[in-house]
């Protein structure tokens, strides 16, 4: 069996989209997770503004992101001229072939810098595959499945973190990661994670540790 994560290049720059940031924050241990990665993690400057809109719904993700930035675990970057051109192609046009500003900026910066775009949305990954086949893509589960993260957190804490990302963050899971996720958190907890495909959920559920 191959590696569970595509993040096998420790020198690669990870460019995280808003969805990935929100999912990591939902784990409750984002600082420990990011610290365990050998990679530098950045977000484009439009992403914090996008996340900050959650305040209107009582979400505190923006505060948690600011803490990661203040701790030097996540860096804010800006698009250069090349990235700005890619950004424009990704936000201008019919809805079926365009993305929101955060996703577009993440992809554009990753292209410009030769980094890995960390995205969880299927539309974004599809458009990348069609328009930028050479771009390396990752997702939140790739980060959580990184061997350094399990070594740092321990398997039990990692399982809790993944469950919280699913339950509170509604983390999307791509088909090739479903077996690992369910095997880690168990079928009872998988049953209450609506972002998992129906085939991965079972009728019985134990939700005693949801807020733990």
Tab-separated table of N, CA, C and O in Angstrom, residues 46-90:
chain	number	residue	atom	x	y	z
A	46	UNK	N	-6.093	36.972	0.941
A	46	UNK	CA	-7.550	37.037	0.828
A	46	UNK	C	-8.235	35.977	1.699
A	46	UNK	O	-9.427	36.102	2.006
A	47	UNK	N	-7.492	34.944	2.101
A	47	UNK	CA	-8.094	33.852	2.868
A	47	UNK	C	-8.515	34.298	4.274
A	47	UNK	O	-9.630	33.979	4.710
A	48	UNK	N	-7.679	35.014	5.049
A	48	UNK	CA	-8.132	35.465	6.369
A	48	UNK	C	-9.410	36.301	6.304
A	48	UNK	O	-10.285	36.173	7.170
A	49	UNK	N	-9.514	37.146	5.290
A	49	UNK	CA	-10.725	37.968	5.145
A	49	UNK	C	-11.934	37.082	4.880
A	49	UNK	O	-13.036	37.339	5.383
A	50	UNK	N	-11.740	36.043	4.088
A	50	UNK	CA	-12.822	35.111	3.789
A	50	UNK	C	-13.269	34.383	5.054
A	50	UNK	O	-14.458	34.214	5.321
A	51	UNK	N	-12.300	33.956	5.855
A	51	UNK	CA	-12.611	33.247	7.095
A	51	UNK	C	-13.277	34.174	8.101
A	51	UNK	O	-14.160	33.765	8.864
A	52	UNK	N	-12.892	35.441	8.080
A	52	UNK	CA	-13.438	36.399	9.045
A	52	UNK	C	-14.931	36.614	8.874
A	52	UNK	O	-15.616	37.040	9.814
A	53	UNK	N	-15.472	36.306	7.713
A	53	UNK	CA	-16.917	36.466	7.512
A	53	UNK	C	-17.703	35.526	8.417
A	53	UNK	O	-18.896	35.747	8.655
A	54	UNK	N	-17.063	34.497	8.940
A	54	UNK	CA	-17.730	33.573	9.844
A	54	UNK	C	-18.105	34.175	11.177
A	54	UNK	O	-18.903	33.597	11.933
A	55	UNK	N	-17.539	35.333	11.508
A	55	UNK	CA	-17.879	35.990	12.780
A	55	UNK	C	-19.369	36.282	12.878
A	55	UNK	O	-19.946	36.262	13.969
A	56	UNK	N	-19.977	36.552	11.744
A	56	UNK	CA	-21.410	36.881	11.750
A	56	UNK	C	-22.250	35.695	12.197
A	56	UNK	O	-23.392	35.855	12.617
A	57	UNK	N	-21.677	34.487	12.090
A	57	UNK	CA	-22.375	33.277	12.533
A	57	UNK	C	-21.819	32.770	13.860
A	57	UNK	O	-22.105	31.658	14.274
A	58	UNK	N	-21.059	33.632	14.526
A	58	UNK	CA	-20.534	33.283	15.834
A	58	UNK	C	-19.303	32.400	15.814
A	58	UNK	O	-18.881	31.877	16.843
A	59	UNK	N	-18.683	32.222	14.646
A	59	UNK	CA	-17.495	31.376	14.544
A	59	UNK	C	-16.245	32.148	14.955
A	59	UNK	O	-16.146	33.358	14.727
A	60	UNK	N	-15.295	31.437	15.546
A	60	UNK	CA	-14.061	32.068	16.017
A	60	UNK	C	-12.837	31.597	15.238
A	60	UNK	O	-11.702	31.725	15.694
A	61	UNK	N	-13.065	31.053	14.044
A	61	UNK	CA	-11.949	30.547	13.239
A	61	UNK	C	-10.924	31.635	12.937
A	61	UNK	O	-9.716	31.372	12.891
A	62	UNK	N	-11.394	32.862	12.723
A	62	UNK	CA	-10.482	33.951	12.408
A	62	UNK	C	-9.513	34.203	13.556
A	62	UNK	O	-8.313	34.427	13.340
A	63	UNK	N	-10.018	34.152	14.788
A	63	UNK	CA	-9.149	34.348	15.956
A	63	UNK	C	-8.107	33.237	16.048
A	63	UNK	O	-6.940	33.484	16.353
A	64	UNK	N	-8.544	32.008	15.794
A	64	UNK	CA	-7.604	30.878	15.873
A	64	UNK	C	-6.537	30.993	14.772
A	64	UNK	O	-5.364	30.680	15.007
A	65	UNK	N	-6.927	31.431	13.581
A	65	UNK	CA	-5.953	31.621	12.516
A	65	UNK	C	-4.954	32.706	12.899
A	65	UNK	O	-3.740	32.543	12.695
A	66	UNK	N	-5.445	33.789	13.476
A	66	UNK	CA	-4.545	34.863	13.905
A	66	UNK	C	-3.539	34.359	14.940
A	66	UNK	O	-2.379	34.798	14.959
A	67	UNK	N	-3.958	33.431	15.779
A	67	UNK	CA	-3.044	32.847	16.769
A	67	UNK	C	-1.955	32.022	16.084
A	67	UNK	O	-0.786	32.054	16.489
A	68	UNK	N	-2.342	31.274	15.055
A	68	UNK	CA	-1.350	30.494	14.305
A	68	UNK	C	-0.352	31.417	13.607
A	68	UNK	O	0.851	31.122	13.554
A	69	UNK	N	-0.853	32.526	13.086
A	69	UNK	CA	0.016	33.493	12.425
A	69	UNK	C	0.960	34.145	13.438
A	69	UNK	O	2.168	34.260	13.200
A	70	UNK	N	0.413	34.543	14.575
A	70	UNK	CA	1.229	35.186	15.609
A	70	UNK	C	2.315	34.255	16.135
A	70	UNK	O	3.411	34.700	16.508
A	71	UNK	N	2.023	32.966	16.154
A	71	UNK	CA	2.984	31.971	16.636
A	71	UNK	C	4.022	31.609	15.580
A	71	UNK	O	4.951	30.837	15.859
A	72	UNK	N	3.868	32.152	14.378
A	72	UNK	CA	4.808	31.864	13.306
A	72	UNK	C	4.602	30.513	12.647
A	72	UNK	O	5.473	30.036	11.910
A	73	UNK	N	3.449	29.895	12.879
A	73	UNK	CA	3.168	28.582	12.311
A	73	UNK	C	2.560	28.668	10.914
A	73	UNK	O	2.678	27.735	10.111
A	74	UNK	N	1.883	29.777	10.645
A	74	UNK	CA	1.292	30.034	9.331
A	74	UNK	C	1.706	31.435	8.906
A	74	UNK	O	1.715	32.357	9.723
A	75	UNK	N	2.056	31.604	7.643
A	75	UNK	CA	2.472	32.899	7.124
A	75	UNK	C	1.448	33.438	6.128
A	75	UNK	O	0.821	32.665	5.403
A	76	UNK	N	1.308	34.742	6.115
A	76	UNK	CA	0.452	35.405	5.127
A	76	UNK	C	1.311	35.811	3.929
A	76	UNK	O	2.393	36.383	4.098
A	77	UNK	N	0.839	35.499	2.736
A	77	UNK	CA	1.572	35.844	1.517
A	77	UNK	C	0.653	36.596	0.563
A	77	UNK	O	-0.568	36.604	0.735
A	78	UNK	N	1.247	37.209	-0.439
A	78	UNK	CA	0.480	37.971	-1.434
A	78	UNK	C	0.829	37.492	-2.845
A	78	UNK	O	1.940	37.031	-3.096
A	79	UNK	N	-0.119	37.630	-3.726
A	79	UNK	CA	0.083	37.196	-5.100
A	79	UNK	C	1.088	38.091	-5.816
A	79	UNK	O	1.036	39.316	-5.701
A	80	UNK	N	1.984	37.454	-6.568
A	80	UNK	CA	2.868	38.193	-7.447
A	80	UNK	C	2.203	38.393	-8.798
A	80	UNK	O	1.036	38.033	-8.998
A	81	UNK	N	2.949	38.944	-9.732
A	81	UNK	CA	2.373	39.270	-11.039
A	81	UNK	C	1.884	38.028	-11.778
A	81	UNK	O	0.799	38.033	-12.376
A	82	UNK	N	2.689	36.954	-11.748
A	82	UNK	CA	2.298	35.724	-12.445
A	82	UNK	C	1.054	35.131	-11.800
A	82	UNK	O	0.103	34.728	-12.478
A	83	UNK	N	1.043	35.076	-10.477
A	83	UNK	CA	-0.109	34.523	-9.764
A	83	UNK	C	-1.354	35.354	-10.021
A	83	UNK	O	-2.459	34.808	-10.142
A	84	UNK	N	-1.205	36.672	-10.094
A	84	UNK	CA	-2.355	37.547	-10.321
A	84	UNK	C	-3.023	37.237	-11.659
A	84	UNK	O	-4.256	37.284	-11.779
A	85	UNK	N	-2.221	36.888	-12.656
A	85	UNK	CA	-2.790	36.541	-13.961
A	85	UNK	C	-3.585	35.239	-13.879
A	85	UNK	O	-4.681	35.129	-14.431
A	86	UNK	N	-3.031	34.241	-13.173
A	86	UNK	CA	-3.758	32.981	-12.996
A	86	UNK	C	-5.038	33.206	-12.189
A	86	UNK	O	-6.079	32.605	-12.476
A	87	UNK	N	-4.933	34.065	-11.179
A	87	UNK	CA	-6.096	34.370	-10.337
A	87	UNK	C	-7.242	34.911	-11.186
A	87	UNK	O	-8.394	34.482	-11.039
A	88	UNK	N	-6.921	35.815	-12.077
A	88	UNK	CA	-7.972	36.421	-12.902
A	88	UNK	C	-8.667	35.377	-13.772
A	88	UNK	O	-9.894	35.403	-13.927
A	89	UNK	N	-7.902	34.437	-14.311
A	89	UNK	CA	-8.529	33.412	-15.162
A	89	UNK	C	-9.445	32.497	-14.357
A	89	UNK	O	-10.359	31.887	-14.924
A	90	UNK	N	-9.207	32.404	-13.056
A	90	UNK	CA	-9.988	31.500	-12.212
A	90	UNK	C	-11.232	32.142	-11.611
A	90	UNK	O	-12.093	31.443	-11.078
